[in-house]
Short mmCIF file of C-alpha atoms and ligand atoms in Angstrom, two decimals:
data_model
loop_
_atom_site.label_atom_id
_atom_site.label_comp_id
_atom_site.label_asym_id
_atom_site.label_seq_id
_atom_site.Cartn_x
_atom_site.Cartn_y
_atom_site.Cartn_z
CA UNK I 671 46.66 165.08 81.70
CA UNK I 672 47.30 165.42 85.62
CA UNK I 673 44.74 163.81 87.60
CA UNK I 674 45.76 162.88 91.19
CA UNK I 675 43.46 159.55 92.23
CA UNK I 676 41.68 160.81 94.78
CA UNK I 677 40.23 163.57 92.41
CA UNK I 678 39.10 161.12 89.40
CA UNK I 679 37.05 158.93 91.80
CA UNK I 680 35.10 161.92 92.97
CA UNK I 681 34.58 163.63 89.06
CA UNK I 682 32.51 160.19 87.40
CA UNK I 683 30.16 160.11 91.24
CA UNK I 684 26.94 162.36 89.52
CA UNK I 685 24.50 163.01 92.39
CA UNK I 686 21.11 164.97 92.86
CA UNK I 687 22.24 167.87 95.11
CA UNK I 688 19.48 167.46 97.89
CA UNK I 689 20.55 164.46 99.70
CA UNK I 690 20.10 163.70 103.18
CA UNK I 691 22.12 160.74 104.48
CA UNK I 692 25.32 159.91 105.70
CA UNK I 693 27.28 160.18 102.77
CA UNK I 694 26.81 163.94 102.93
CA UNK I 695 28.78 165.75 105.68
CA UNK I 696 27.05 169.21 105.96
CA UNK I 697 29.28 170.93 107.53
CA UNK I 698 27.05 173.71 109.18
CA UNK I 699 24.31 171.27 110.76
CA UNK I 700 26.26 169.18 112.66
CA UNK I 701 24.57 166.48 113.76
CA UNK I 702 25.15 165.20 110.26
CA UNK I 703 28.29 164.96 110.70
CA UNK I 704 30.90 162.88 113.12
CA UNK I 705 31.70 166.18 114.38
CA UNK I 706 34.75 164.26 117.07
CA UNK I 707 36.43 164.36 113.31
CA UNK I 708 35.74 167.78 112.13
CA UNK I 709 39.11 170.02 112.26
CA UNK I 710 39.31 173.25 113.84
CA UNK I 711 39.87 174.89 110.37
CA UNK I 712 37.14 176.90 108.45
CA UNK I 713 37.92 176.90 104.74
CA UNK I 714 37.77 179.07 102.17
CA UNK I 715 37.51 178.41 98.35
CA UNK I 716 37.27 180.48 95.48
CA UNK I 717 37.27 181.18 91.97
CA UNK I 718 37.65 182.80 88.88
CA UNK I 719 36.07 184.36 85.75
CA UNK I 720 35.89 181.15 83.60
CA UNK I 721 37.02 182.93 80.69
CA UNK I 722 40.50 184.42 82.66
CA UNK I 723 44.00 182.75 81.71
CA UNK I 724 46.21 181.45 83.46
CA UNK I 725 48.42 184.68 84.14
CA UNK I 726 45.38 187.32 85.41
CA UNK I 727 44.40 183.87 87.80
CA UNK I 728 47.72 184.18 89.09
CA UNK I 729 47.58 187.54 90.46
CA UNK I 730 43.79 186.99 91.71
CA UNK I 731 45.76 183.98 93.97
CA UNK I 732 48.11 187.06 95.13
CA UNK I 733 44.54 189.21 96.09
CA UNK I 734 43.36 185.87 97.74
CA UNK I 735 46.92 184.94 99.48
CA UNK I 736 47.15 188.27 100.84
CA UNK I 737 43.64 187.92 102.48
CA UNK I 738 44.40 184.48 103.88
CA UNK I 739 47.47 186.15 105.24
CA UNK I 740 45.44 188.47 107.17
CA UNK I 741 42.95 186.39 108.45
CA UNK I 742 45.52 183.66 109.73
CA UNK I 743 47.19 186.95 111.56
CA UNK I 744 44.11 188.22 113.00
CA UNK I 745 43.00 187.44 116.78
CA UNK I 746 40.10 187.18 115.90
CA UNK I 747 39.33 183.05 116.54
CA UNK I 748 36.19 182.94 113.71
CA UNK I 749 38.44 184.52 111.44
CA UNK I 750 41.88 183.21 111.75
CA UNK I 751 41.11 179.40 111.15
CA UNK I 752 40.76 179.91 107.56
CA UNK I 753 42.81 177.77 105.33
CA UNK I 754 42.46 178.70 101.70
CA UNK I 755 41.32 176.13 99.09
CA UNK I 756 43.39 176.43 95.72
CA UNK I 757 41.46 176.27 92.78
CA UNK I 758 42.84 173.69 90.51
CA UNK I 759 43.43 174.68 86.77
CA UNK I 760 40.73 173.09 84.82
CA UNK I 761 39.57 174.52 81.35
CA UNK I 762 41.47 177.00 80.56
CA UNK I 763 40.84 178.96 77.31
CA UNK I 764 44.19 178.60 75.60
CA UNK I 765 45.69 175.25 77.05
CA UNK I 766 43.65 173.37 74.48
CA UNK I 767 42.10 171.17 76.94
CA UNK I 768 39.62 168.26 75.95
CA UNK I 769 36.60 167.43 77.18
CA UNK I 770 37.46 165.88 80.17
CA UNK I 771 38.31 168.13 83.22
CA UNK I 772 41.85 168.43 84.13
CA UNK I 773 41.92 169.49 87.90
CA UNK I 774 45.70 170.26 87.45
CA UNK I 775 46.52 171.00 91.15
CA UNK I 776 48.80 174.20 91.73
CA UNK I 777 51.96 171.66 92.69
CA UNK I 778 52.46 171.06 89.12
CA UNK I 779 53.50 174.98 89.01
CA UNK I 780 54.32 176.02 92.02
CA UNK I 781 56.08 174.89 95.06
CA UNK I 782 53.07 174.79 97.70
CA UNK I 783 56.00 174.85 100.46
CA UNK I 784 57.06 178.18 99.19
CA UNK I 785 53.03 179.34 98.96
CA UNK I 786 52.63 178.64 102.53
CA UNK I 787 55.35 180.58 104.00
CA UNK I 788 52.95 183.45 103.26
CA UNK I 789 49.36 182.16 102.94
CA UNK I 790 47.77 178.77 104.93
CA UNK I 791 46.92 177.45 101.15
CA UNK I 792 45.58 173.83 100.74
CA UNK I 793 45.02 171.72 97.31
CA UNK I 794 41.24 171.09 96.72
CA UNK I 795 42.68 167.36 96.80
CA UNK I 796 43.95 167.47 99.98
CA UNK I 797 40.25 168.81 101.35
CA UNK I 798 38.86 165.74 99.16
CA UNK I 799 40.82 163.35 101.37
CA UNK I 800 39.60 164.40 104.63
CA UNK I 801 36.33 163.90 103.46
CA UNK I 802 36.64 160.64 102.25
CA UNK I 803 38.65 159.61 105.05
CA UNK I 804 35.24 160.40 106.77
CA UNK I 805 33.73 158.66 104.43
CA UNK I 806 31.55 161.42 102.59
CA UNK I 807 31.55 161.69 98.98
CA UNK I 808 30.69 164.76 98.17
CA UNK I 809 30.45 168.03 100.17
CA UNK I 810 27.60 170.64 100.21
CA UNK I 811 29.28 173.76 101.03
CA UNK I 812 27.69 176.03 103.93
CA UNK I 813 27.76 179.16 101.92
CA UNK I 814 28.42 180.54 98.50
CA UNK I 815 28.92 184.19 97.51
CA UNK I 816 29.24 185.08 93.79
CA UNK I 817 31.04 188.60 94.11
CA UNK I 818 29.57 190.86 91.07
CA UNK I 819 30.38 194.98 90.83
CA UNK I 820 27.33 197.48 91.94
CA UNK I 821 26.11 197.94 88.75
CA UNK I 822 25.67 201.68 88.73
CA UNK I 823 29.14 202.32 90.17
CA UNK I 824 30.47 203.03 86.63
CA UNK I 825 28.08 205.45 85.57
CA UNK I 826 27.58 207.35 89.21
CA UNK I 827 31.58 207.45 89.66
CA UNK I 828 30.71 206.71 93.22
CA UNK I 829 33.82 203.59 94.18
CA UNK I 830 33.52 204.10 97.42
CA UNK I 831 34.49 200.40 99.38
CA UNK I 832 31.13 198.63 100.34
CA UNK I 833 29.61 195.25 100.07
CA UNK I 834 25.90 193.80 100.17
CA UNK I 835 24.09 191.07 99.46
CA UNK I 836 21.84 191.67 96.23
CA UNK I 837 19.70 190.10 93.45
CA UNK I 838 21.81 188.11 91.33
CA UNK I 839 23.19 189.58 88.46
CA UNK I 840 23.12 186.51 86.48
CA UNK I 841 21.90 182.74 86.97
CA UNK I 842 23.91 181.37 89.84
CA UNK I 843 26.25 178.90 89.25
CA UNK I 844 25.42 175.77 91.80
CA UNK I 845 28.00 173.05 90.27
CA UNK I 846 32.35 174.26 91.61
CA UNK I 847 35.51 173.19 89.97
CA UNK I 848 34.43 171.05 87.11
CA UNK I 849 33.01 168.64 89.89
CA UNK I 850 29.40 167.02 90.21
CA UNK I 851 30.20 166.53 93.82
CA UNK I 852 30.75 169.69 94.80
CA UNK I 853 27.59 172.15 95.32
CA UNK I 854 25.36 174.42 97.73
CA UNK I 855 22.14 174.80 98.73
CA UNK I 856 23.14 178.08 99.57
CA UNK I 857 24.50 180.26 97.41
CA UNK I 858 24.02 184.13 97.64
CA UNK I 859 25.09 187.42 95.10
CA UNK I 860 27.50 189.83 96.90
CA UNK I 861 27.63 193.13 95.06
CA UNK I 862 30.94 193.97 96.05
CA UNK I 863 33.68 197.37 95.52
CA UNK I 864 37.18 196.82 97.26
CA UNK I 865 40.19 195.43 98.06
CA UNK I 866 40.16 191.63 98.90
CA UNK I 867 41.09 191.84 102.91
CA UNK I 868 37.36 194.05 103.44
CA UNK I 869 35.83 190.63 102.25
CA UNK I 870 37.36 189.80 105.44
CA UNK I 871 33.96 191.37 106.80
CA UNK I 872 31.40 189.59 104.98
CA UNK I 873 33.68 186.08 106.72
CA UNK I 874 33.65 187.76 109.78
CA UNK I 875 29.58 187.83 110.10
CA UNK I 876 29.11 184.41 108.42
CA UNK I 877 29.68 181.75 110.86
CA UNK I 878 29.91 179.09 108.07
CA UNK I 879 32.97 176.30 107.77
CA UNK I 880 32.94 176.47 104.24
CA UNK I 881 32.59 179.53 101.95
CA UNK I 882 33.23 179.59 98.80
CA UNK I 883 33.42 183.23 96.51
CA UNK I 884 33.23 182.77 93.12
CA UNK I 885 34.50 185.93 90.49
CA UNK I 886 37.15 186.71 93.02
CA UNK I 887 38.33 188.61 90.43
CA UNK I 888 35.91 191.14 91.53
CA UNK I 889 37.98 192.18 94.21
CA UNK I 890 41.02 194.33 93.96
CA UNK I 891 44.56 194.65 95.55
CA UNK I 892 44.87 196.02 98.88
CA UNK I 893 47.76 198.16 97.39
CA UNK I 894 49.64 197.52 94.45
CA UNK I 895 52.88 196.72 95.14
CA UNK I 896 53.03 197.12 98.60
CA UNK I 897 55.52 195.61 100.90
CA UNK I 898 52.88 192.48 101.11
CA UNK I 899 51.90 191.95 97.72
CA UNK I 900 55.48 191.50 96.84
CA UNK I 901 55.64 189.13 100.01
CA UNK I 902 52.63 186.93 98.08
CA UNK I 903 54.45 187.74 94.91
CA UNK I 904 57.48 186.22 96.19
CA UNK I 905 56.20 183.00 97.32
CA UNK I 906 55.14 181.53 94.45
CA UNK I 907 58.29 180.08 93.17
CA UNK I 908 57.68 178.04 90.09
CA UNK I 909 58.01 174.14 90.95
CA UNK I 910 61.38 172.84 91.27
CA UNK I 911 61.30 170.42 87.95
CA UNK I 912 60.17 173.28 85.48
CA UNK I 913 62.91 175.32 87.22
CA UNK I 914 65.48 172.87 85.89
CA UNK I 915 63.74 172.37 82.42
CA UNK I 916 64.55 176.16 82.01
CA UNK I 917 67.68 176.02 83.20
CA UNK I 918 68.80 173.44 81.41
CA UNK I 919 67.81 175.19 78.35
CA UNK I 920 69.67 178.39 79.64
CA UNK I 921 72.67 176.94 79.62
CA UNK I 922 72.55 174.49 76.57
CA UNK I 923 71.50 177.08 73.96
CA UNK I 924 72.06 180.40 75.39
CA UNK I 925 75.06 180.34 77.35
CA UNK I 926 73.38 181.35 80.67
CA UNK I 927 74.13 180.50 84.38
CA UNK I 928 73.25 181.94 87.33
CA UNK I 929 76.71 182.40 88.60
CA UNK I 930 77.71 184.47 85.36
CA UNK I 931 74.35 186.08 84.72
CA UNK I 932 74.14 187.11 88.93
CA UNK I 933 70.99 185.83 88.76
CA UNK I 934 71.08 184.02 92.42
CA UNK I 935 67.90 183.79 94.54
CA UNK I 936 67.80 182.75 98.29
CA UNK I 937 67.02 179.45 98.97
CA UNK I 938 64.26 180.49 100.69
CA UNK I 939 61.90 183.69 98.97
CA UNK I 940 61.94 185.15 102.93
CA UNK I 941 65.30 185.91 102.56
CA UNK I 942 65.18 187.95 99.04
CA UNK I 943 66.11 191.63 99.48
CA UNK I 944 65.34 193.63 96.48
CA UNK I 945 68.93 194.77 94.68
CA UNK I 946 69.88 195.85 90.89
CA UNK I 947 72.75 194.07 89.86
CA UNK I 948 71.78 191.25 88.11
CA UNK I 949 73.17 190.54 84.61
CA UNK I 950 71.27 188.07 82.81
CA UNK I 951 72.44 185.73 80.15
CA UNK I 952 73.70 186.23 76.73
CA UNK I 953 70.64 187.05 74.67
CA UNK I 954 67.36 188.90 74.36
CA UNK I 955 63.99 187.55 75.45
CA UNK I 956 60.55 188.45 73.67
CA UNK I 957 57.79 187.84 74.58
CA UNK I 958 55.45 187.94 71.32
CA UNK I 959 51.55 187.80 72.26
CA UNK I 960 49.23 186.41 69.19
CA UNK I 961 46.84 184.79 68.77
CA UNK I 962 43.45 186.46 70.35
CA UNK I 963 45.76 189.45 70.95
CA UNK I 964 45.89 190.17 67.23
CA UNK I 965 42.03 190.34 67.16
CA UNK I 966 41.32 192.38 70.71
CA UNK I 967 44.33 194.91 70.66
CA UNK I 968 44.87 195.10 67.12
CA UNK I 969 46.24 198.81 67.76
CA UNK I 970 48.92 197.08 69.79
CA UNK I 971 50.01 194.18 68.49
CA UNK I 972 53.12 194.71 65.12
CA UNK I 973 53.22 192.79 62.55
CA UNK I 974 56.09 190.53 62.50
CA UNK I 975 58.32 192.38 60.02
CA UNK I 976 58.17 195.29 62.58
CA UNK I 977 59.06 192.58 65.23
CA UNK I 978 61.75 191.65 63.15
CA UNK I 979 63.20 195.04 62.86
CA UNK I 980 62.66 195.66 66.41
CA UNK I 981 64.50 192.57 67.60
CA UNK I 982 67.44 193.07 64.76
CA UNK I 983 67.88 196.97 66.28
CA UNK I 984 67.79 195.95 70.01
CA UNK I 985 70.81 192.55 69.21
CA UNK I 986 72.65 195.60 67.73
CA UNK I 987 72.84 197.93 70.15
CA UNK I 988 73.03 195.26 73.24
CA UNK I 989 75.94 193.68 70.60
CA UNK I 990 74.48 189.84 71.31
CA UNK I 991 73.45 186.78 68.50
CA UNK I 992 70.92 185.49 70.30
CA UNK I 993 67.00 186.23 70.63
CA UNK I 994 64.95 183.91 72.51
CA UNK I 995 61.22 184.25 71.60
CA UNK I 996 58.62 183.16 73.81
CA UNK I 997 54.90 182.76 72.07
CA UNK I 998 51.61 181.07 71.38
CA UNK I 999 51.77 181.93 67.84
CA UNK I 1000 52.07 179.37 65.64
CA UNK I 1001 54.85 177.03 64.09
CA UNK I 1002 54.24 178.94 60.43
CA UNK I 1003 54.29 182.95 62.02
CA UNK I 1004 57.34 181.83 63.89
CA UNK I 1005 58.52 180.80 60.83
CA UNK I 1006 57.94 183.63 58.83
CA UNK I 1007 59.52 185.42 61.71
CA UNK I 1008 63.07 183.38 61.88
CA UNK I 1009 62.98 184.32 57.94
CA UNK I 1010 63.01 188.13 58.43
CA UNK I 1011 65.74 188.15 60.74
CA UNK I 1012 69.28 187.51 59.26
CA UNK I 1013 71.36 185.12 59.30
CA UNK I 1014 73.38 186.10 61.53
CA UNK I 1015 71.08 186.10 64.30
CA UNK I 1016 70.47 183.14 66.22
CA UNK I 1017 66.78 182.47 67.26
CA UNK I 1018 65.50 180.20 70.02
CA UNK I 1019 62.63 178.61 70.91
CA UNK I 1020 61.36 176.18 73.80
CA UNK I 1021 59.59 173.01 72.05
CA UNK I 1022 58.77 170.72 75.37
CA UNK I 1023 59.19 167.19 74.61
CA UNK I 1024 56.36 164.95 74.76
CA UNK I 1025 56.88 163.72 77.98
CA UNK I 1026 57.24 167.11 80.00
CA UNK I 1027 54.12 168.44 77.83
CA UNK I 1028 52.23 164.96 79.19
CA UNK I 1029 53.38 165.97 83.07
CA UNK I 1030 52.65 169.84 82.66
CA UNK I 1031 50.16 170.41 80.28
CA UNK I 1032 49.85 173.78 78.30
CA UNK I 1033 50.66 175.80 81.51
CA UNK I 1034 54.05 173.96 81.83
CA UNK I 1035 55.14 175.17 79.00
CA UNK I 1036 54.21 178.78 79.30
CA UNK I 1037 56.00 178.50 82.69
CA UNK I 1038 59.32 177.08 80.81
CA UNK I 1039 58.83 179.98 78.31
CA UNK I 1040 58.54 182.62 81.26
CA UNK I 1041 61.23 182.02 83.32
CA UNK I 1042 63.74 181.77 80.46
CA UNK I 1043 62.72 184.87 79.70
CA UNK I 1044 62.84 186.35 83.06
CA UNK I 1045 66.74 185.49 83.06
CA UNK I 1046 67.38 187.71 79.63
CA UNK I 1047 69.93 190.43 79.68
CA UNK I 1048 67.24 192.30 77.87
CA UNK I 1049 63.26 191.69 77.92
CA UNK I 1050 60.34 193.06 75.43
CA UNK I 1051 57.54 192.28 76.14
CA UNK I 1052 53.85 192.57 75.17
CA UNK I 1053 51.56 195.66 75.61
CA UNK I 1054 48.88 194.75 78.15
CA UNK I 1055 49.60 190.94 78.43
CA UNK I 1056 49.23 189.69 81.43
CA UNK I 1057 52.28 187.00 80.27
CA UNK I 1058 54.35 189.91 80.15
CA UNK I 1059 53.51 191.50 83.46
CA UNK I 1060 54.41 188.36 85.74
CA UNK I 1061 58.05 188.15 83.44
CA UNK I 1062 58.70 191.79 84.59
CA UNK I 1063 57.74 190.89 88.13
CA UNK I 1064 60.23 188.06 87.85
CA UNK I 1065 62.70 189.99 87.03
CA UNK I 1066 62.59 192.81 89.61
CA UNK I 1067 62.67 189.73 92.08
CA UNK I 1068 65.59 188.67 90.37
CA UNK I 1069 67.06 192.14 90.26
CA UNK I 1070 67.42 193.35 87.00
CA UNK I 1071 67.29 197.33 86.36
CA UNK I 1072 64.40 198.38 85.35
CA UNK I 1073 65.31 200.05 82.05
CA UNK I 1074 65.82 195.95 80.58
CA UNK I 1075 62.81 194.86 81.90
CA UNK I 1076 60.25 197.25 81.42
CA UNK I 1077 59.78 197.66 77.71
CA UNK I 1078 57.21 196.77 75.07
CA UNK I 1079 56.98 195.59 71.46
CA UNK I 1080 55.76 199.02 69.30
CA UNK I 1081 53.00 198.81 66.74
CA UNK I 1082 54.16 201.70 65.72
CA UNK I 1083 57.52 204.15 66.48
CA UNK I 1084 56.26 207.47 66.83
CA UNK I 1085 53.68 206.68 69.05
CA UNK I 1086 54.65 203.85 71.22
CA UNK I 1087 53.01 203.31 74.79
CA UNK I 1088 55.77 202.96 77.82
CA UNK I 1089 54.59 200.26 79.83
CA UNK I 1090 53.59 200.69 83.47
CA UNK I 1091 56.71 200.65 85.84
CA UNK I 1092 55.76 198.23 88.93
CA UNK I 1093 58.76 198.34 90.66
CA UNK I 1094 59.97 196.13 93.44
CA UNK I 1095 60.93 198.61 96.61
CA UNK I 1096 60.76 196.25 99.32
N1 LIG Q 2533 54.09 178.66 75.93
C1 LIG Q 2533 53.60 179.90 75.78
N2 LIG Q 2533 52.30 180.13 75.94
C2 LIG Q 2533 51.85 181.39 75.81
C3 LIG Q 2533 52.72 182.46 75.52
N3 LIG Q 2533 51.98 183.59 75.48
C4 LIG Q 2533 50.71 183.22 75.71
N4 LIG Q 2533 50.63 181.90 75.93
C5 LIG Q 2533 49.43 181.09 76.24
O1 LIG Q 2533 48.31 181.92 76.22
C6 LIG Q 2533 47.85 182.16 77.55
C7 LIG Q 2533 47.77 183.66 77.71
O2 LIG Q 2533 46.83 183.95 78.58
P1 LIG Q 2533 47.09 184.82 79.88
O3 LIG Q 2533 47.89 184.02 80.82
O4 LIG Q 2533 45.74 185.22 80.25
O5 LIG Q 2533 47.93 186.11 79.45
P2 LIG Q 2533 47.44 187.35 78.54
O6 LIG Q 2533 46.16 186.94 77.85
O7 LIG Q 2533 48.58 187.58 77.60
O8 LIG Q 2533 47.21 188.51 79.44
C8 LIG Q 2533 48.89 181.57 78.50
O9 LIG Q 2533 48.35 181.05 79.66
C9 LIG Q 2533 49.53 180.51 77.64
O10 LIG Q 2533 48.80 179.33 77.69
C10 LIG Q 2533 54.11 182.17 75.35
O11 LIG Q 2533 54.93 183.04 75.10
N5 LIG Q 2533 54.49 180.88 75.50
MG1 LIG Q 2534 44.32 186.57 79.15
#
């Protein structure tokens, strides 16, 4: 588990949430606070659908990033002070967490440097320390909007872009990030329909420091695969440790190095161009999603014999040995699958070693998992998985064709669904 000090004093402080005194630095009346020690910045937190993994979170960030973007490039002076408060990982449905919270900050994944080429991000940490280097212990945010969807735009068809502050949907949530420190004593429903930058007019009216949206998930794209989103897509390069775990792997078991595969990145994700010539390494990646997969898209999801056969008929017609199979199912369906593949075949699997699994948790892992896969000659992937979507978009960074990126494991031949093509252009 990854807790960074200043976090784990804060998560065992319980408080009532209306306290007056000095320990509380309101930061919209500011006579509470030392105000000669207030920065210029407004911030901006969010979060996500509890129940959302780690891979639909990720693109969320993106809608979020490309916001912050926009707001730090405004002229607008109550607009482009804005930093934007990552949400660290904590609870998350499949990483078999325990009861305490985990607060993972986002430098155990990504490289923040990288991040904030594009977007002025911050770690929720690093806004901890300022207040307790003021000496407050716990901060009352000025304003809290829990984005829901109009709830009559599905049935009326009407999705035109609009936002307004309604009766809550639900109970509000008053508690943020798995802390007991963190709350609001104002805390409003915002039925909202749009892409993320028109929530750029709700922070333009709202003269608060600190906002927090919660179900940012509730906003959309600005556009799909525009020249920005692959700008925010670009910047989150993976942190520089898990980079090496994979590579290390790439090139003890599967033969695979960036100078033979032509698999080189800039040092720096503002100098990418798009191009089409990479090679990849000696094998085939799949990505196999099981688990809840197998209960929500059962008309999806093959059963591992037709995996089998679909792996076996790909390594003969790319003439390589090697699969490497990326998965959360477990040790025994692997198993069975390493049985129903011949001999011949050689199948590979990352097993993280104690010690990286201590450092990077679940989500390490998965990371490890996806970028191996991202530097396959050949990629399947799963229908619909999320998993699968930010491998592809790895790959068109890394400038594969898209005919070995963009393909899908088949529950069945004769009516197998193509998967989306979300190609990199810019
Ligand atoms: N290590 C590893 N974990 C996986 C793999 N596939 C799924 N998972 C785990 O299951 C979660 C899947 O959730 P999510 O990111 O929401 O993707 P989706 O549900 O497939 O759209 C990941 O965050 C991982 O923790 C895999 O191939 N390798
Ligand atoms: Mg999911």
């Amino acid at each position: 588990m990854i807790f960074p000090n200043v976090l784990t004093i804060f998560t065992y402080i319980s408080i009532p949430v209306l306290i007056f005194g000095e320990e509380v630095c309101y930061r919209n009346k500011l006579d509470n606070c030392d105000t000669k020690k207030m920065p210029a910045f407004r911030y901006l937190f969010y979060d996500v659908n509890p129940s959302e993994g780690f891979n639909l979170r990720r693109d969320v960030y993106m809608r979020m990033a490309v916001l912050a973007h926009k707001l730090k490039h405004s002229n607008d002076p109550i607009l482009n002070s804005f930093l934007l408060v990552l949400p660290p990982w904590s609870h998350l449905m499949h990483w078999g967490y325990s009861e305490d919270p985990e607060q993972i900050p986002w430098s155990t994944f990504f490289d923040i440097s990288s991040l904030q080429k594009f977007a002025p991000v911050i770690e929720l940490h690093e806004y901890f320390s300022y207040l307790k280097n003021n000496k407050y212990t716990k901060s009352i945010l000025d304003k809290v909007y829990i984005l829901q969807h109009y709830e009559d735009m599905f049935e009326s068809g009407n999705f035109v872009d609009k936002w307004s502050v309604e009766k809550c949907q639900k109970p509000p949530k008053l508690r943020f990030f798995h802390y007991t420190n963190i709350t609001s004593n104002n805390v409003q429903c915002l039925s909202f329909h749009g892409p993320a930058t028109k929530l750029s007019e709700v922070l333009k009216q709202d003269k608060s420091r600190t906002i927090m949206l919660e179900h940012a998930e509730v906003a959309l794209h600005d556009m799909f695969g525009s020249q920005i989103y692959w700008q925010a897509r670009r910047s989150m390069r993976f942190n520089f440790e898990l980079r090496a775990i994979a590579n290390e792997f790439r090139q003890l078991y599967l033969n695979s190095s960036d100078k033979d595969d032509n698999t080189y990145l800039a040092k720096d994700w503002k100098d990418d161009k798009p191009k089409r010539n990479a090679i990849g390494g000696p094998y085939l990646a799949v990505h196999l999603r099981r688990r809840d997969f197998l209960r929500g898209r059962p008309d999806d999801v093959p059963d591992l014999k037709r995996v089998a056969e679909q792996i076996t008929e790909k390594l003969e017609e790319l003439e390589l040995s090697k699969v490497f199979v990326a998965t959360d199912a477990p040790q025994k369906e692997y198993d069975e699958l390493n049985s129903l593949l011949l001999p011949k075949y050689e199948i590979y699997k990352y097993t993280a070693s104690k010690t990286v699994e201590k450092k990077y948790s679940a989500g390490g892992v998965a990371i490890v998992d996806q970028i191996i896969c991202s530097y396959a000659r050949y990629f399947i992937g799963t229908s619909e998985s999320t998993f699968s979507f930010r491998i592809q978009e790895e790959r068109e960074i890394l400038g594969f064709p898209t005919k070995v990126t963009f393909n899908v494991l088949c529950k069945d031949k004769k009516k197998c669904k193509k998967p989306s093509l979300w190609k990199i252009v810019y």
